[in-house]
Each structure stands twice: as structure tokens, then as C-alpha cells.
Short mmCIF file of C-alpha atoms in Angstrom, two decimals:
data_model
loop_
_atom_site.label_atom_id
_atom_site.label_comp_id
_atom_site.label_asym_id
_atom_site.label_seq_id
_atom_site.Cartn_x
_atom_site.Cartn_y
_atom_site.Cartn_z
CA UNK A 262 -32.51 -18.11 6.28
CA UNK A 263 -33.50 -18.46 2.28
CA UNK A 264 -34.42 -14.71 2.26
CA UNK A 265 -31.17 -13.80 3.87
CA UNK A 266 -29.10 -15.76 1.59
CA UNK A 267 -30.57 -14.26 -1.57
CA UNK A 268 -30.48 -11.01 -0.29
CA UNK A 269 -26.61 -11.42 0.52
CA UNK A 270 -25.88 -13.39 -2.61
CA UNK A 271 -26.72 -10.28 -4.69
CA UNK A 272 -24.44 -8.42 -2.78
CA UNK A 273 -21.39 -11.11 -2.78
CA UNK A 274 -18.43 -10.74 -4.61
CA UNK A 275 -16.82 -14.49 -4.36
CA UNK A 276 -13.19 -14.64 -3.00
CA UNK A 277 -10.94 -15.11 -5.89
CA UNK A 278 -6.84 -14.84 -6.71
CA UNK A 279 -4.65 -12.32 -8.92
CA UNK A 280 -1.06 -13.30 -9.46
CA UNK A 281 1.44 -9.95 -10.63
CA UNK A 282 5.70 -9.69 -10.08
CA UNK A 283 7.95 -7.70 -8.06
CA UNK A 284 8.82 -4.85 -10.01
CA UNK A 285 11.13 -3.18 -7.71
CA UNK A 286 11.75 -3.62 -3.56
CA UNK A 287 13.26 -0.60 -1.37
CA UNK A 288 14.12 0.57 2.05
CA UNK A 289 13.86 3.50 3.83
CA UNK A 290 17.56 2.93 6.03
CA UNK A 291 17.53 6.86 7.02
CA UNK A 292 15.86 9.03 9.10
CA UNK A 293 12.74 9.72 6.82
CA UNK A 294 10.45 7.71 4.81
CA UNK A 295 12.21 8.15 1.01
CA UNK A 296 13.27 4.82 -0.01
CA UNK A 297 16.67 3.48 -1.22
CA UNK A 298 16.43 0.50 -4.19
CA UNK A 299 17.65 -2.79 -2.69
CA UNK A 300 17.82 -6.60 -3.96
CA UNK A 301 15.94 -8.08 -1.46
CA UNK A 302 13.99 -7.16 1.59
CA UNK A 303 13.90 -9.52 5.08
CA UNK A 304 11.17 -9.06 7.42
CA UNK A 305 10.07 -10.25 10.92
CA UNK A 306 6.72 -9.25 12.38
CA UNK A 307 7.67 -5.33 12.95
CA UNK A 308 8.02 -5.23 9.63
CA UNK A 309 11.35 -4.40 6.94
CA UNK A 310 14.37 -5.23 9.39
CA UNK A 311 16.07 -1.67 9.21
CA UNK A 312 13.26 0.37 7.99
CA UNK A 313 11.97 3.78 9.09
CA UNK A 314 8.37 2.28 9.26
CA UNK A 315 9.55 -1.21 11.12
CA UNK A 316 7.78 -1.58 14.48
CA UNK A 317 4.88 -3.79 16.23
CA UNK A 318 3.49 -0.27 16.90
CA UNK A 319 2.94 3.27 16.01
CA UNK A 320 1.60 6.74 16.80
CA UNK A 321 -1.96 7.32 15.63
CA UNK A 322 -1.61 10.71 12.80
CA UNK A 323 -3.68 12.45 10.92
CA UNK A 324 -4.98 9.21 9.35
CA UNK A 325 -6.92 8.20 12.86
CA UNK A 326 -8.70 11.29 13.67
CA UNK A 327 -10.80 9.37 16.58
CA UNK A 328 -7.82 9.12 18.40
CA UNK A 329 -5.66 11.44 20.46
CA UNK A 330 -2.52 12.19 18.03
CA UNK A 331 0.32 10.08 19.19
CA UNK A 332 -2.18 7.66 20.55
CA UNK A 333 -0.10 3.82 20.20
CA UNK A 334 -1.54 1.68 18.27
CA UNK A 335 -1.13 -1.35 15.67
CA UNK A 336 1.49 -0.42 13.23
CA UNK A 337 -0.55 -1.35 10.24
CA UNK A 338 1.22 0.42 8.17
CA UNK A 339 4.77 -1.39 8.16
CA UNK A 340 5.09 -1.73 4.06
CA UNK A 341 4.02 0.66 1.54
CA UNK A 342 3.39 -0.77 -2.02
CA UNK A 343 2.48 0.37 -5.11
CA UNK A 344 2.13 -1.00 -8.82
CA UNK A 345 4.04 0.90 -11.64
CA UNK A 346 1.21 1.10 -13.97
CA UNK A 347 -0.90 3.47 -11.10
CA UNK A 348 2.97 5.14 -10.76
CA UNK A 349 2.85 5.85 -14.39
CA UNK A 350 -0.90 6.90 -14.40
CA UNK A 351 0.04 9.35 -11.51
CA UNK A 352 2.97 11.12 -13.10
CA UNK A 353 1.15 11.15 -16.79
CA UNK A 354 -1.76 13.02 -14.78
CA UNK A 355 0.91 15.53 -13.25
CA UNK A 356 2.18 16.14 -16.54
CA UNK A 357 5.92 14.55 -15.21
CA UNK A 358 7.99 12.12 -17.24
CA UNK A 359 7.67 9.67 -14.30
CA UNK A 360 7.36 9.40 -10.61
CA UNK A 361 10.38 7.30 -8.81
CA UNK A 362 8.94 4.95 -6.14
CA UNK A 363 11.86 6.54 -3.94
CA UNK A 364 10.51 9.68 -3.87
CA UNK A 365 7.41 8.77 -2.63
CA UNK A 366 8.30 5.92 0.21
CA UNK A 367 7.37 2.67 -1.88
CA UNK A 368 8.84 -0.63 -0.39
CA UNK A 369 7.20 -2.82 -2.80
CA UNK A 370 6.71 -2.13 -6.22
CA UNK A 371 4.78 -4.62 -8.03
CA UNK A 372 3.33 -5.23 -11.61
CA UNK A 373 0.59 -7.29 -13.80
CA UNK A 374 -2.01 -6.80 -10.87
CA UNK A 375 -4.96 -4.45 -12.05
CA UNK A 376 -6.52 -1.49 -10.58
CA UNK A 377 -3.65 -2.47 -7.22
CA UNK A 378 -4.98 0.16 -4.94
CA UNK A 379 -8.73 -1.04 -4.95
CA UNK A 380 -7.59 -4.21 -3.35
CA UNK A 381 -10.08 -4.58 -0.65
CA UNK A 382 -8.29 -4.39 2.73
CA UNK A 383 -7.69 -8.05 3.99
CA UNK A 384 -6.07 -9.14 0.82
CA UNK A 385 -3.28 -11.83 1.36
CA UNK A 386 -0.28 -11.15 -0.79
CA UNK A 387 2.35 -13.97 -0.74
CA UNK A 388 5.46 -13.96 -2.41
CA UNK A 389 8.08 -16.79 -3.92
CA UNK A 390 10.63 -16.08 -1.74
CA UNK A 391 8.42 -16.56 1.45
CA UNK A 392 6.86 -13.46 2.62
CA UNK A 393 3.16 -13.01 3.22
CA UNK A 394 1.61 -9.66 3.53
CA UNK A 395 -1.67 -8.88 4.67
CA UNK A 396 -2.62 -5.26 3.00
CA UNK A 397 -4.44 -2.78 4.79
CA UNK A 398 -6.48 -0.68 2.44
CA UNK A 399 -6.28 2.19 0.03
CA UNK A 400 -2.97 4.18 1.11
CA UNK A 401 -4.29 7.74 0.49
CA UNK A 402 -2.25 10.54 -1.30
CA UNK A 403 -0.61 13.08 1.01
CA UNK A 404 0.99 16.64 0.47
CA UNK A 405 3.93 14.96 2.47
CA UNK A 406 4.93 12.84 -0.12
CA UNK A 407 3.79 15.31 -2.55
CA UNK A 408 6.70 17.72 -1.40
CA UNK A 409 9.30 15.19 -1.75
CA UNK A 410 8.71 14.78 -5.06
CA UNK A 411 8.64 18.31 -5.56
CA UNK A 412 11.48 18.69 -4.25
CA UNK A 413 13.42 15.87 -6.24
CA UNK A 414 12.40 17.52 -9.99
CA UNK A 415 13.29 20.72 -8.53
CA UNK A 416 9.96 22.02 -8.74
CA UNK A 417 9.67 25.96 -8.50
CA UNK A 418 6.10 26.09 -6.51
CA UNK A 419 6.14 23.17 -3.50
CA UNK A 420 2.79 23.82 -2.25
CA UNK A 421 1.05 23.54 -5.45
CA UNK A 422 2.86 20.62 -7.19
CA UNK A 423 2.21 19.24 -3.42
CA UNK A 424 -1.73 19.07 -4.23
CA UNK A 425 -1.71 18.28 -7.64
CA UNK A 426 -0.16 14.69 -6.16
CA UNK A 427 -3.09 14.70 -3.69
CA UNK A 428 -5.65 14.88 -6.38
CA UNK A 429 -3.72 12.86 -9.21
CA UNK A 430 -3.11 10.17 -6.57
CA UNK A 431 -6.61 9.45 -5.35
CA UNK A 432 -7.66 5.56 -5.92
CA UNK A 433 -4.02 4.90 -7.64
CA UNK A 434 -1.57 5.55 -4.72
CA UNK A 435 -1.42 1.81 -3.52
CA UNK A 436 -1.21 0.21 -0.46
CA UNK A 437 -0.07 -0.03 3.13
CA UNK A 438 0.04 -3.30 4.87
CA UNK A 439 1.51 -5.53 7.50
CA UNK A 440 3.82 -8.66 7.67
CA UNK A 441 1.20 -12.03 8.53
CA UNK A 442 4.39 -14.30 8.19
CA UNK A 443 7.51 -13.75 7.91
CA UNK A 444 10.36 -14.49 5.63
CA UNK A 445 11.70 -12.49 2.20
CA UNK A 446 11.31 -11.04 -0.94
CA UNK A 447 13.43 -10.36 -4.11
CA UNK A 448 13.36 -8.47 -6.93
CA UNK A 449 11.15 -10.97 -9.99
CA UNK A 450 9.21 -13.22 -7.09
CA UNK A 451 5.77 -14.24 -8.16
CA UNK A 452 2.81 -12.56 -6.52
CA UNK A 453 0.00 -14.53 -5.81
CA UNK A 454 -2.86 -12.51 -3.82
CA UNK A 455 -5.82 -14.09 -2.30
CA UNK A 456 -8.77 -11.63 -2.67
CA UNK A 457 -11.25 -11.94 0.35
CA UNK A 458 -15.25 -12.84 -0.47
CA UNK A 459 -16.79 -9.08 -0.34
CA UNK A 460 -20.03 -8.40 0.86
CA UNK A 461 -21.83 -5.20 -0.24
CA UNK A 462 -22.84 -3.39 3.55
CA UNK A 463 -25.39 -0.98 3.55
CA UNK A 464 -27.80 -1.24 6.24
CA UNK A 465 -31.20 -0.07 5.82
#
């Protein structure tokens, strides 16, 4: 048991907290995922009460090659957040004035929390007004949301602004996540997240 221990303990990262704001809160309330800026957000288990993403469920995509597409599974993926220093970091890297969490399908923008997206999935986020969030992992960069932005600057080439999001996005496009209890949020609430202890895996 001694030798295990010390050979996890240089592996362990302990469990720890990081506190940040709401920046910003949206709601996708049409029939695709671009976002509409809102005061608050209320959410039950499915998620955003109203949103395009709200549901217990959903069908596997791209995302879950191992199963059959349209496969019904977990909707872990009710929220998408992202902070607005990796937003800023994004658009300086595309060479754009800025990037509108809108555009892109953000629900949550948040601030004051460092390097967001590299939150290790499992991460508890819970917020003044009530809501706690359990995130998901790394939300990675797609053409999809690529395009829409695209299309908002009224960019002459699609496809290739398109890609230049996928590879300006990697590691800084935030995170997806799922409602643990329910309740609120408004714009200014205090974040406090509760980082999960880490343990380094690689199996001989």
C-alpha cells in the first residue's frame, strides 16, 4: 500500500477551488444554436428552460464516433460556456476585432477564471443565484460554429475563415456541461468552481 501511495502521490494534483463572474448569460430561443443576450437564465434538469440544447437526452454526432449517429444518449451537453479572455484570444488569433459569444452558441460567459477550457471534466461550477453546473470537458472547435461567424462579419471565403476557427479555437473554446441542481443565474453572480483531485493515468 506505501509503494502505491507514493507512486500516486507524484501523480496527484489535490482538489482545489477558482472563483470568476458572469460576464454575460444567453439563450438560444430559435431554431438553431446562435444565442440571444438575456438577464438571467432558469434551468431544471434538461437544461436552459426554452433552449435549443434543453433536453434529458440527445442524439450521439460526430463527437461520439463509437456510436451509431443518432444513437440517444445523455445530453451532456445542455450549456455551452466560455470565458471572454479565451473569446478575445480566439478572435486576436483570427486577426478579428472580436468574436460575439452569440455567434458562436455561448450560454454562459464567464470571467477571472484562468486557462477556462482546461478545466478537467467533473468540475462543479456553482453560482450566487443558485445554479450548479457540472462541466463536461474541453468543448472542441467546429467548422459549424466557424461558419456562423463567418457569416455574421460578412466574410467573403466561408470555408476557410471556417478552419481558421477550428485551429485558433483548440484548448480556448470552453466548455459544455450539464445542470447537477437546479435553480438560476444572472448576469454579475459569483462563480465558485470546485476543481476535482486529478490523478495522472498512464498505465504501464
Amino acid at each position: 500500500m506505501t509503494d502505491l501511495f507514493n507512486n500516486i502521490h507524484g501523480k496527484r494534483i489535490a482538489a482545489r477551488k477558482v472563483t470568476g463572474r458572469v460576464r454575460g448569460l444567453y439563450i438560444a430561443s430559435g431554431q438553431d444554436f446562435v444565442t440571444q443576450a438575456i438577464d438571467k437564465l432558469q434551468c431544471d434538469h434538461g437544461g436552459i428552460i426554452g433552449d435549443y440544447h434543453y433536453g434529458m437526452t440527445r442524439r450521439a454526432g460526430g463527437r461520439e464516433p463509437w456510436y451509431q449517429r443518432g444513437t440517444v444518449i445523455r445530453n451532456d451537453r445542455q450549456l455551452s460556456l466560455i470565458s471572454v479572455e479565451e473569446l478575445e484570444k480566439i478572435a486576436a488569433a483570427m486577426g478579428l476585432d472580436a468574436i460575439r459569444p452569440e455567434w458562436i452558441g455561448a450560454n454562459i460567459v464567464v470571467e477571472g477564471i484562468a486557462d477556462f477550457t482546461l478545466l478537467p471534466a467533473g468540475t462543479v461550477l456553482f453560482f450566487d443565484s443558485g445554479l450548479t453546473l457540472k462541466l463536461n470537458g474541453l468543448n472542441a472547435p467546429c467548422k459549424i460554429a466557424g461558419t456562423s461567424i463567418a457569416q455574421h462579419i460578412g466574410a467573403q471565403n466561408e470555408a476557410v475563415l471556417a478552419l481558421n476557427f477550428v485551429k485558433a479555437a483548440k484548448y480556448l473554446r470552453g466548455q459544455t456541461g450539464w445542470v447537477e441542481r437546479t435553480g438560476g443565474v444572472e448576469v454579475a453572480d459569483k462563480i465558485t468552481g470546485r476543481i476535482p483531485e486529478q490523478l495522472y493515468y498512464a498505465p504501464d
